[in-house]
């Protein structure tokens, strides 16, 4: 029984493939036959124009003249409207669009008043629209500011310009009712094929530049960089698939949704380039002074563009399915619009918080050996935790609001989560202790990013602060992660100032007063050093004899410096003490060694 069922399914699939292959074979035969008869169709088209009272040569010159006028007018209007907007690409694009509308409306008014023939007027208006649109797209691409992407942009402009020229001829053929084989010939060999070949060649020729542009701001090895590396080949596959499905539509002669697929593929082709252009502009704006709000708006605009592309794809593919299953389109569109508005508001808040966080993000240590560190402010220490809580709150509120919009009762969910959270709190008292202790440490401002601290279990520079622990990097490199609840006593070596005391051992008969004067001179020289003066609070000076040990004098010196900055000063003082004492015939003596004696 199962074998018979599989046999029937195989026969049905084979029959379907056979019918499809017959459709392809018959369609190709009909198209080739039409192409072979295109010469006769062209003569019939010319005769039809003459029979309608047109002179083909004069008509061609009129079409060419109106196209050149539309191109010149659009180029002039676009350049004048974008004269001061070269540094603002999106405003420049909007200005070009406005120039196109202005030119089309102007020519439409002129054609209404000067051309009484409605057929000729419609044909000329089509020529104006296509010429103006081609100029708006190709002129900024080909004539934009010079960069490493100029050649790639020019190649794309050539492809789009030739395709628009073919569309212009095709539009004229359609207006004057040319035969289907003639229009098929122009659509295939004057529009689809040149556009596909030229765009694919542009991507393959400049694939390294395209990869570099699309990997902007991504880390090495990231998913985005990997996709950018293969995107030129994906783009070639996309335009090739678009050409294949258009030809399949024309060959079968039945609606196979090839047009929808073409629009979908072109949107997929344009989406990464639009996204990277918006991201680059938003990154530049966010880096400028006071650009947090504008940067957040640009990042939100990325989501608007992505949502618009997804909305177009949904309208093309999902709305017909909704009609089949009996779901009202209006309800779905209204709910989707409400959810989209909420997502945009949350995205704006999220992006604004992210930009502000990037401004206050703590920097890494200035000295890789740990001698000096860039100390963060209190805001850089507490800020990341507050940002994490803010983003979590945004996600939670957004998810609950979406559920409410969809008509789902969220109160049982909130109650269940509350009980679950209480159970976790009772069962994880150590975790609660760590979180609460960390909260009080941060409120007390006990330590900050970049400060050198010592706890009961470890010491090092504060490198990371999370909700329940702090990570300390030892000067030798190891990182210790300590829960807040186990820190206990904290010694902070990086606050405000530090007194550094230094011991020097000299011979017993050394003139202590002479050493004091030399130390004072050394302190004045160090204080006069512009590289060290800013970090020195009190100059180096002698504190006299600290001890008498084994026939030697131990003389102590001290200085006061900014915390964390005393090490460079210490190096300079030690170097000067050694050379100065040697120049004044004062020798530093080693510490006496105690050798244990054997025997009794």
Coordinates of C-alpha atoms in Angstrom, one line a residue:
X1 CA 0.0 0.0 0.0
X2 CA 2.8 2.4 1.0
X3 CA 4.8 1.5 -2.1
X4 CA 1.7 2.2 -4.4
X5 CA 1.3 5.6 -2.7
X6 CA 4.9 6.5 -3.3
X7 CA 4.6 5.4 -6.9
X8 CA 1.5 7.6 -7.4
X9 CA 3.2 10.6 -5.9
X10 CA 6.3 10.0 -8.1
X11 CA 4.1 9.8 -11.2
X12 CA 2.2 13.0 -10.3
X13 CA 5.5 14.9 -9.8
X14 CA 6.8 13.5 -13.1
X15 CA 3.6 14.6 -14.9
X16 CA 3.9 18.1 -13.3
X17 CA 7.5 18.4 -14.4
X18 CA 6.5 17.2 -17.9
X19 CA 3.7 19.8 -18.2
X20 CA 6.1 22.5 -17.0
X21 CA 8.8 21.6 -19.4
X22 CA 6.2 21.5 -22.2
X23 CA 5.1 25.0 -21.2
X24 CA 8.7 26.2 -21.3
X25 CA 9.3 24.5 -24.7
X26 CA 6.2 25.9 -26.3
X27 CA 6.8 29.4 -24.8
X28 CA 10.4 29.5 -26.0
X29 CA 9.4 28.3 -29.5
X30 CA 6.7 31.1 -29.6
X31 CA 9.1 33.7 -28.4
X32 CA 11.8 32.7 -30.9
X33 CA 9.3 32.7 -33.7
X34 CA 8.2 36.2 -32.7
X35 CA 11.7 37.5 -32.5
X36 CA 12.4 36.1 -36.0
X37 CA 9.4 38.0 -37.3
X38 CA 10.3 41.2 -35.5
X39 CA 11.5 42.8 -38.7
X40 CA 8.0 42.5 -40.2
X41 CA 6.5 43.7 -36.9
X42 CA 8.7 46.8 -37.0
X43 CA 7.6 47.6 -40.6
X44 CA 4.0 47.1 -39.5
X45 CA 4.6 49.5 -36.6
X46 CA 6.1 52.2 -38.9
X47 CA 3.1 51.8 -41.2
X48 CA 0.7 52.1 -38.3
X49 CA 2.4 55.3 -37.3
X50 CA 2.1 56.7 -40.8
X51 CA -1.5 55.6 -41.0
X52 CA -2.3 57.5 -37.8
X53 CA -0.8 60.7 -39.3
X54 CA 2.6 60.6 -37.7
X55 CA 5.9 61.1 -39.5
X56 CA 8.3 58.5 -37.9
X57 CA 11.5 60.5 -38.3
X58 CA 9.9 63.7 -37.0
X59 CA 8.4 61.7 -34.1
X60 CA 11.7 60.2 -33.2
X61 CA 13.4 63.6 -33.2
X62 CA 10.5 65.0 -31.0
X63 CA 11.0 62.1 -28.5
X64 CA 14.8 62.6 -28.5
X65 CA 14.4 66.4 -28.0
X66 CA 11.9 66.1 -25.2
X67 CA 14.2 63.5 -23.5
X68 CA 17.2 65.8 -23.8
X69 CA 15.3 68.8 -22.5
X70 CA 14.0 66.7 -19.5
X71 CA 17.5 65.5 -18.7
X72 CA 19.0 69.0 -18.9
X73 CA 16.2 70.6 -16.9
X74 CA 16.4 67.9 -14.2
X75 CA 20.2 68.2 -14.0
X76 CA 20.1 72.0 -13.7
X77 CA 17.3 72.0 -11.1
X78 CA 19.0 69.2 -9.1
X79 CA 22.4 70.9 -9.1
X80 CA 20.9 74.3 -8.1
X81 CA 18.8 72.7 -5.3
X82 CA 21.8 70.7 -3.9
X83 CA 24.4 73.4 -4.2
X84 CA 24.9 73.7 -0.4
X85 CA 24.0 70.1 0.5
X86 CA 27.1 68.1 -0.6
X87 CA 27.9 67.2 3.0
X88 CA 24.3 66.0 3.6
X89 CA 23.7 63.1 1.3
X90 CA 20.1 62.4 2.4
X91 CA 19.0 66.0 2.1
X92 CA 20.7 66.0 -1.2
X93 CA 18.7 63.0 -2.3
X94 CA 15.5 64.6 -1.2
X95 CA 16.4 67.7 -3.1
X96 CA 17.0 65.7 -6.3
X97 CA 13.6 64.0 -5.8
X98 CA 12.0 67.4 -5.4
X99 CA 13.7 68.6 -8.6
X100 CA 12.4 65.6 -10.5
X101 CA 8.8 66.3 -9.3
X102 CA 9.2 69.9 -10.3
X103 CA 10.4 69.1 -13.8
X104 CA 7.7 66.5 -14.4
X105 CA 4.9 68.8 -13.3
X106 CA 6.3 71.6 -15.4
X107 CA 6.5 69.5 -18.5
X108 CA 3.1 68.0 -17.8
X109 CA 1.6 71.5 -17.8
X110 CA 3.4 72.5 -21.0
X111 CA 2.3 69.3 -22.7
X112 CA -1.3 69.8 -21.7
X113 CA -1.3 73.2 -23.3
X114 CA 0.9 72.6 -26.4
X115 CA 0.2 69.0 -27.5
X116 CA -3.5 68.4 -28.3
X117 CA -3.0 64.7 -29.3
X118 CA -3.6 62.6 -26.2
X119 CA -1.6 59.6 -27.5
X120 CA 1.4 61.7 -28.3
X121 CA 1.0 63.7 -25.1
X122 CA 1.0 60.4 -23.0
X123 CA 4.1 59.1 -24.9
X124 CA 6.0 62.3 -24.4
X125 CA 5.0 62.5 -20.7
X126 CA 6.3 58.9 -20.2
X127 CA 9.6 60.0 -21.8
X128 CA 9.8 63.0 -19.5
X129 CA 9.2 60.8 -16.4
X130 CA 11.7 58.2 -17.4
X131 CA 14.4 60.7 -18.4
X132 CA 14.0 62.8 -15.2
X133 CA 14.1 59.6 -13.0
X134 CA 17.2 58.3 -14.8
X135 CA 18.9 61.7 -14.4
X136 CA 18.0 61.8 -10.7
X137 CA 19.5 58.4 -10.1
X138 CA 22.5 58.5 -12.5
X139 CA 23.7 62.1 -12.2
X140 CA 24.6 61.9 -8.5
X141 CA 26.1 58.5 -8.9
X142 CA 28.4 59.5 -11.8
X143 CA 29.1 63.1 -10.8
X144 CA 29.4 62.7 -7.0
X145 CA 32.4 63.7 -5.0
X146 CA 35.5 61.7 -5.9
X147 CA 36.4 58.7 -3.7
X148 CA 37.5 55.2 -4.0
X149 CA 33.9 54.2 -4.9
X150 CA 33.7 56.6 -7.9
X151 CA 34.3 54.0 -10.5
X152 CA 31.8 51.6 -9.0
X153 CA 29.2 54.3 -8.9
X154 CA 29.9 55.2 -12.5
X155 CA 29.5 51.6 -13.6
X156 CA 26.2 51.4 -11.8
X157 CA 25.1 54.7 -13.4
X158 CA 25.9 53.3 -16.9
X159 CA 23.9 50.2 -16.2
X160 CA 20.9 52.1 -14.9
X161 CA 21.1 54.7 -17.7
X162 CA 21.1 52.1 -20.5
X163 CA 18.2 50.2 -18.8
X164 CA 16.2 53.5 -18.6
X165 CA 16.9 54.1 -22.3
X166 CA 15.5 50.7 -23.1
X167 CA 12.5 51.4 -20.9
X168 CA 11.9 54.6 -22.7
X169 CA 11.8 52.9 -26.1
X170 CA 9.6 50.2 -24.6
X171 CA 7.2 52.8 -23.2
X172 CA 6.8 54.4 -26.7
X173 CA 6.2 51.0 -28.3
X174 CA 3.5 50.3 -25.7
X175 CA 1.8 53.6 -26.2
X176 CA 1.5 53.2 -30.0
X177 CA 0.4 49.5 -29.7
X178 CA 3.4 47.8 -31.1
X179 CA 3.2 44.0 -31.6
X180 CA 4.0 41.8 -28.6
X181 CA 7.0 40.1 -30.2
X182 CA 8.6 43.5 -30.9
X183 CA 8.1 44.7 -27.3
X184 CA 9.3 41.3 -26.0
X185 CA 12.5 41.7 -28.1
X186 CA 13.2 45.2 -26.7
X187 CA 12.3 44.2 -23.1
X188 CA 14.7 41.3 -23.2
X189 CA 17.7 42.7 -25.2
X190 CA 17.4 46.4 -24.5
X191 CA 16.4 46.4 -20.8
X192 CA 16.7 43.1 -18.9
X193 CA 19.9 41.6 -20.4
X194 CA 22.1 44.7 -20.5
X195 CA 21.0 45.7 -16.9
X196 CA 21.8 42.2 -15.6
X197 CA 25.2 41.9 -17.3
X198 CA 26.4 45.4 -16.4
X199 CA 25.3 45.3 -12.7
X200 CA 26.8 41.8 -12.3
X201 CA 30.0 43.1 -13.9
X202 CA 30.1 46.1 -11.7
X203 CA 29.8 44.0 -8.5
X204 CA 32.4 41.5 -9.6
X205 CA 34.8 44.2 -10.8
X206 CA 34.6 46.2 -7.6
X207 CA 33.9 43.4 -5.2
X208 CA 36.7 44.4 -2.7
X209 CA 35.3 47.9 -2.5
X210 CA 31.8 46.7 -2.0
X211 CA 33.0 44.4 0.8
X212 CA 34.9 47.2 2.4
X213 CA 31.9 49.5 2.3
X214 CA 29.5 47.0 3.7
X215 CA 31.8 45.9 6.5
X216 CA 32.0 49.5 7.9
X217 CA 32.2 49.5 11.7
X218 CA 32.1 45.7 12.1
X219 CA 34.7 43.6 14.0
X220 CA 36.9 41.1 12.3
X221 CA 35.3 37.7 12.2
X222 CA 31.8 39.1 12.8
X223 CA 28.8 37.8 10.9
X224 CA 28.3 41.1 9.2
X225 CA 31.9 41.1 7.9
X226 CA 31.4 37.5 6.6
X227 CA 28.2 38.5 4.8
X228 CA 29.9 41.6 3.4
X229 CA 32.7 39.3 2.0
X230 CA 30.1 37.2 0.0
X231 CA 27.7 40.0 -0.8
X232 CA 29.1 40.8 -4.3
X233 CA 28.4 37.2 -5.3
X234 CA 25.0 37.3 -3.6
X235 CA 24.2 40.5 -5.6
X236 CA 25.2 38.8 -8.8
X237 CA 22.9 35.8 -7.9
X238 CA 20.0 38.2 -7.1
X239 CA 20.2 40.1 -10.4
X240 CA 20.6 36.8 -12.3
X241 CA 17.5 35.3 -10.5
X242 CA 15.5 38.5 -11.3
X243 CA 16.4 38.1 -15.0
X244 CA 15.6 34.4 -15.0
X245 CA 12.2 34.9 -13.4
X246 CA 11.2 37.8 -15.7
X247 CA 12.1 35.6 -18.7
X248 CA 10.2 32.7 -17.1
X249 CA 7.1 35.0 -16.8
X250 CA 7.4 36.1 -20.5
X251 CA 8.0 32.5 -21.7
X252 CA 5.1 30.8 -19.9
X253 CA 2.8 33.7 -20.6
X254 CA 1.0 33.1 -17.2
X255 CA 1.2 35.1 -14.0
X256 CA 4.0 33.3 -11.9
X257 CA 4.4 36.3 -9.6
X258 CA 7.7 37.1 -11.4
X259 CA 7.0 40.8 -11.1
X260 CA 6.6 40.5 -7.3
X261 CA 9.8 38.4 -7.1
X262 CA 11.6 41.1 -9.2
X263 CA 10.6 43.9 -6.8
X264 CA 11.5 41.7 -3.8
X265 CA 14.9 40.9 -5.2
X266 CA 15.7 44.5 -6.1
X267 CA 14.7 45.6 -2.5
X268 CA 17.0 42.9 -1.1
X269 CA 19.7 44.2 -3.4
X270 CA 19.3 47.8 -2.3
X271 CA 18.7 47.2 1.4
X272 CA 22.4 46.6 2.6
X273 CA 23.6 49.7 0.7
X274 CA 20.8 51.9 2.2
X275 CA 21.5 50.5 5.6
X276 CA 25.3 51.1 5.5
X277 CA 24.8 54.7 4.2
X278 CA 22.4 55.5 7.0
X279 CA 24.6 53.9 9.6
X280 CA 27.7 55.8 8.4
X281 CA 25.8 59.1 8.5
X282 CA 24.4 58.4 11.9
X283 CA 27.9 57.5 13.2
X284 CA 29.3 60.7 12.0
X285 CA 26.5 62.8 13.5
X286 CA 26.6 60.9 16.8
X287 CA 30.4 61.7 17.1
X288 CA 29.9 65.4 16.7
X289 CA 29.4 67.6 19.8
X290 CA 25.8 67.6 21.0
X291 CA 24.9 65.0 18.4
X292 CA 23.3 62.4 20.7
X293 CA 19.7 63.3 19.8
X294 CA 20.4 63.5 16.1
X295 CA 22.5 60.3 16.2
X296 CA 19.6 58.5 17.9
X297 CA 17.2 59.8 15.2
X298 CA 19.5 58.5 12.4
X299 CA 19.8 55.1 14.0
X300 CA 16.0 55.0 14.4
X301 CA 15.7 56.0 10.7
X302 CA 17.6 52.8 9.9
X303 CA 14.8 50.9 11.5
X304 CA 12.2 52.9 9.6
X305 CA 13.9 52.0 6.3
X306 CA 14.2 48.3 7.3
X307 CA 10.6 48.3 8.4
X308 CA 9.4 50.0 5.2
X309 CA 11.2 47.3 3.1
X310 CA 9.7 44.5 5.2
X311 CA 6.3 46.2 5.0
X312 CA 6.5 46.3 1.2
X313 CA 7.5 42.7 1.1
X314 CA 4.7 41.8 3.4
X315 CA 2.2 43.6 1.3
X316 CA 3.4 41.8 -1.8
X317 CA 3.4 38.3 -0.4
X318 CA 1.4 38.1 2.8
X319 CA -1.7 40.2 2.1
X320 CA -2.9 37.8 -0.7
X321 CA -2.6 35.0 1.8
X322 CA -4.7 36.9 4.3
X323 CA -7.5 37.2 1.7
X324 CA -7.4 33.4 1.2
X325 CA -7.7 32.6 4.9
X326 CA -10.4 35.2 5.4
X327 CA -8.6 37.7 7.7
X328 CA -9.4 41.4 7.2
X329 CA -6.5 43.4 5.7
X330 CA -7.5 46.5 7.6
X331 CA -7.2 44.9 11.0
X332 CA -3.8 43.4 10.3
X333 CA -2.4 46.7 8.8
X334 CA -3.7 48.7 11.7
X335 CA -2.2 46.4 14.3
X336 CA 1.1 46.3 12.4
X337 CA 1.2 50.1 12.2
X338 CA 0.6 50.4 16.0
X339 CA 3.3 47.9 16.8
X340 CA 5.7 49.6 14.4
X341 CA 5.1 53.0 16.1
X342 CA 5.8 51.4 19.5
X343 CA 9.0 49.7 18.1
X344 CA 10.2 53.0 16.7
X345 CA 9.7 54.8 20.0
X346 CA 11.6 52.0 21.9
X347 CA 14.3 52.0 19.3
X348 CA 14.8 55.7 19.6
X349 CA 15.1 55.5 23.4
X350 CA 17.4 52.5 23.1
X351 CA 19.7 54.3 20.5
X352 CA 19.8 57.5 22.5
X353 CA 20.8 55.5 25.6
X354 CA 23.5 53.7 23.6
X355 CA 25.0 56.9 22.2
X356 CA 25.1 58.5 25.6
X357 CA 26.7 55.4 27.0
X358 CA 29.4 55.5 24.3
X359 CA 30.2 59.0 25.4
X360 CA 30.7 58.1 29.0
X361 CA 32.3 54.7 28.4
X362 CA 35.4 54.2 30.5
X363 CA 38.7 53.9 28.7
X364 CA 41.3 51.3 29.2
X365 CA 44.5 51.8 31.1
X366 CA 46.9 54.3 29.7
X367 CA 50.0 52.2 30.5
X368 CA 49.8 48.5 29.7
X369 CA 52.2 47.7 32.5
X370 CA 49.9 49.3 35.1
X371 CA 52.1 52.2 36.2
X372 CA 49.4 54.7 35.2
X373 CA 45.7 54.3 34.5
X374 CA 42.9 56.5 33.2
X375 CA 40.6 56.8 36.2
X376 CA 36.9 56.8 35.3
X377 CA 34.4 59.2 36.9
X378 CA 31.6 58.1 39.1
X379 CA 29.3 58.3 36.1
X380 CA 31.5 56.0 34.0
X381 CA 31.3 53.5 36.9
X382 CA 27.6 53.5 37.7
X383 CA 26.5 54.4 34.1
X384 CA 26.8 51.0 32.5
X385 CA 24.8 49.3 35.2
X386 CA 22.1 52.0 34.9
X387 CA 22.1 51.6 31.1
X388 CA 21.7 47.8 31.4
X389 CA 18.7 48.3 33.7
X390 CA 17.2 50.9 31.4
X391 CA 17.5 48.7 28.3
X392 CA 16.1 45.7 30.2
X393 CA 13.1 47.9 31.3
X394 CA 12.6 49.1 27.7
X395 CA 12.5 45.6 26.4
X396 CA 10.2 44.4 29.1
X397 CA 7.8 47.3 28.8
X398 CA 7.9 47.0 25.0
X399 CA 7.1 43.3 25.0
X400 CA 4.2 43.7 27.5
X401 CA 2.8 46.6 25.5
X402 CA 2.9 44.5 22.3
X403 CA 1.1 41.7 24.0
X404 CA -1.6 44.2 25.2
X405 CA -2.0 45.6 21.7
X406 CA -2.5 42.0 20.4
X407 CA -5.4 41.6 23.0
X408 CA -3.5 39.3 25.3
X409 CA -4.1 39.6 29.1
X410 CA -0.7 40.1 30.6
X411 CA -1.7 40.3 34.3
X412 CA -1.4 36.5 34.8
X413 CA 2.0 36.6 33.2
X414 CA 3.1 39.5 35.4
X415 CA 1.8 37.7 38.5
X416 CA 3.6 34.5 37.6
X417 CA 6.8 36.3 37.0
X418 CA 6.5 38.1 40.3
X419 CA 6.1 34.8 42.2
X420 CA 8.9 33.3 40.2
X421 CA 11.2 36.2 41.0
X422 CA 10.3 35.9 44.7
X423 CA 11.2 32.2 44.7
X424 CA 14.5 33.0 43.0
X425 CA 15.2 35.7 45.7
X426 CA 14.5 33.3 48.5
X427 CA 16.5 30.5 47.0
X428 CA 19.5 32.6 46.0
X429 CA 20.3 34.6 49.1
X430 CA 24.0 34.7 48.2
X431 CA 23.1 36.3 44.8
X432 CA 20.9 38.8 46.5
X433 CA 23.7 39.6 49.0
X434 CA 26.1 40.2 46.2
X435 CA 23.8 42.5 44.4
X436 CA 22.8 44.5 47.5
X437 CA 26.4 44.8 48.6
X438 CA 27.5 46.0 45.2
X439 CA 24.7 48.6 45.2
X440 CA 26.0 50.1 48.4
X441 CA 29.6 49.9 47.3
X442 CA 28.7 52.0 44.2
X443 CA 26.5 54.4 46.2
X444 CA 29.4 54.9 48.6
X445 CA 31.7 55.5 45.6
X446 CA 34.2 53.1 47.1
X447 CA 36.0 52.5 43.7
X448 CA 35.7 53.4 40.1
X449 CA 36.9 52.0 36.7
X450 CA 40.7 52.2 36.4
X451 CA 41.4 52.6 40.1
X452 CA 43.9 50.4 41.8
X453 CA 42.3 48.7 44.9
X454 CA 43.2 45.9 47.3
X455 CA 40.5 43.7 48.9
X456 CA 40.8 40.9 51.4
X457 CA 41.2 38.4 48.6
X458 CA 42.9 40.2 45.6
X459 CA 44.3 43.4 44.3
X460 CA 44.6 45.1 41.0
X461 CA 43.1 47.7 38.7
X462 CA 39.3 47.8 38.4
X463 CA 38.6 46.6 34.9
X464 CA 34.9 45.6 34.9
X465 CA 31.9 46.1 37.2
X466 CA 28.8 44.0 36.8
X467 CA 25.7 43.6 38.8
X468 CA 27.1 41.1 41.2
X469 CA 30.9 41.2 40.9
X470 CA 34.0 43.3 40.2
X471 CA 37.0 42.2 38.1
X472 CA 40.5 43.3 39.1
X473 CA 43.5 43.0 36.8
X474 CA 46.8 42.4 38.7
X475 CA 49.8 44.4 37.4
X476 CA 51.3 41.1 36.1
X477 CA 48.2 40.4 34.1
X478 CA 45.8 37.9 35.8
X479 CA 42.2 38.9 36.3
X480 CA 40.4 38.1 39.5
X481 CA 36.6 38.3 39.7
X482 CA 35.3 38.9 43.2
X483 CA 31.6 38.8 44.2
X484 CA 30.6 42.0 46.0
X485 CA 29.5 40.0 49.0
X486 CA 33.0 38.6 49.5
X487 CA 35.0 41.8 49.2
X488 CA 35.1 42.9 52.8
X489 CA 37.6 45.6 53.4
X490 CA 38.7 47.8 50.5
X491 CA 42.0 49.8 50.2
X492 CA 41.9 52.3 47.3
X493 CA 45.3 53.5 46.2
X494 CA 44.0 55.8 43.4
X495 CA 42.2 58.5 45.3
X496 CA 43.4 62.1 45.2
X497 CA 47.0 61.9 46.5
X498 CA 49.7 59.6 47.8
X499 CA 52.8 60.2 49.9
X500 CA 55.8 58.2 48.6
X501 CA 58.7 57.6 51.1
X502 CA 62.1 56.4 49.9
X503 CA 65.1 55.1 51.9
X504 CA 68.7 55.6 50.9
X505 CA 71.7 54.0 52.7
X506 CA 74.9 55.9 53.0
X507 CA 78.2 55.6 54.9
X508 CA 78.2 56.5 58.6
X509 CA 80.5 59.5 58.2
X510 CA 78.3 61.2 55.5
X511 CA 77.4 64.9 56.0
X512 CA 73.6 64.7 56.6
X513 CA 73.1 68.4 56.0
X514 CA 74.8 68.2 52.6
X515 CA 72.5 65.3 51.7
X516 CA 69.5 67.4 52.8
X517 CA 70.6 70.3 50.5
X518 CA 71.2 67.9 47.6
X519 CA 67.7 66.3 48.1
X520 CA 66.2 69.8 48.1
X521 CA 67.9 70.6 44.9
X522 CA 66.8 67.4 43.3
X523 CA 63.2 68.2 44.4
X524 CA 63.4 71.6 42.7
X525 CA 64.7 70.1 39.5
X526 CA 61.9 67.5 39.4
X527 CA 59.3 70.2 40.1
X528 CA 60.7 72.2 37.2
X529 CA 60.2 69.3 34.8
X530 CA 57.0 70.2 32.7
X531 CA 56.2 66.5 32.2
X532 CA 56.2 65.8 36.0
X533 CA 55.1 69.1 37.5
X534 CA 51.4 68.6 36.9
X535 CA 51.4 65.4 38.9
X536 CA 53.6 66.6 41.8
X537 CA 51.8 68.1 44.8
X538 CA 54.8 68.5 47.2
X539 CA 58.4 68.4 46.1
X540 CA 60.9 65.8 47.1
X541 CA 62.8 66.6 50.3
X542 CA 64.8 64.9 53.0
X543 CA 63.3 63.8 56.3
X544 CA 66.7 63.3 57.9
X545 CA 68.1 60.1 59.5
X546 CA 65.5 57.4 59.7
X547 CA 67.8 54.7 61.3
X548 CA 71.3 53.6 62.2
X549 CA 71.9 50.0 60.9
X550 CA 75.1 48.0 61.0
X551 CA 77.4 51.1 60.7
X552 CA 75.3 52.8 58.0
X553 CA 73.0 55.8 57.9
X554 CA 69.5 55.3 56.5
X555 CA 68.2 58.6 55.2
X556 CA 64.5 59.0 54.3
X557 CA 63.1 61.3 51.6
X558 CA 59.5 61.8 50.6
X559 CA 57.3 63.6 48.1
X560 CA 53.5 64.0 47.6
X561 CA 51.9 63.3 44.2
X562 CA 48.6 62.5 42.5
X563 CA 47.5 59.0 43.1
X564 CA 48.5 56.7 40.4
X565 CA 51.0 59.2 39.0
X566 CA 53.8 58.7 41.5
X567 CA 55.7 56.1 39.6
X568 CA 57.2 58.3 36.8
X569 CA 58.2 60.8 39.5
X570 CA 59.8 58.0 41.5
X571 CA 61.9 56.9 38.5
X572 CA 63.1 60.5 37.9
X573 CA 64.0 61.0 41.6
X574 CA 65.9 57.7 41.8
X575 CA 67.9 58.6 38.7
X576 CA 68.8 62.1 39.9
X577 CA 69.7 60.9 43.5
X578 CA 72.1 58.3 42.1
X579 CA 73.9 60.8 39.7
X580 CA 73.8 63.8 42.1
X581 CA 75.3 61.8 45.1
X582 CA 78.0 60.3 42.8
X583 CA 78.9 63.8 41.6
X584 CA 79.3 65.0 45.2
X585 CA 81.4 62.0 46.3
X586 CA 78.6 60.5 48.4
X587 CA 78.4 56.8 47.9
X588 CA 75.3 54.7 48.4
X589 CA 76.2 51.6 50.3
X590 CA 74.5 48.2 50.1
X591 CA 72.5 46.8 53.0
X592 CA 74.8 44.7 55.2
X593 CA 74.3 40.9 54.9
X594 CA 73.8 38.8 57.9
X595 CA 75.6 35.4 57.4
X596 CA 74.6 32.9 60.0
X597 CA 77.6 31.3 61.8
X598 CA 78.0 27.5 62.0
X599 CA 78.8 25.7 65.2
X600 CA 78.4 26.6 68.8

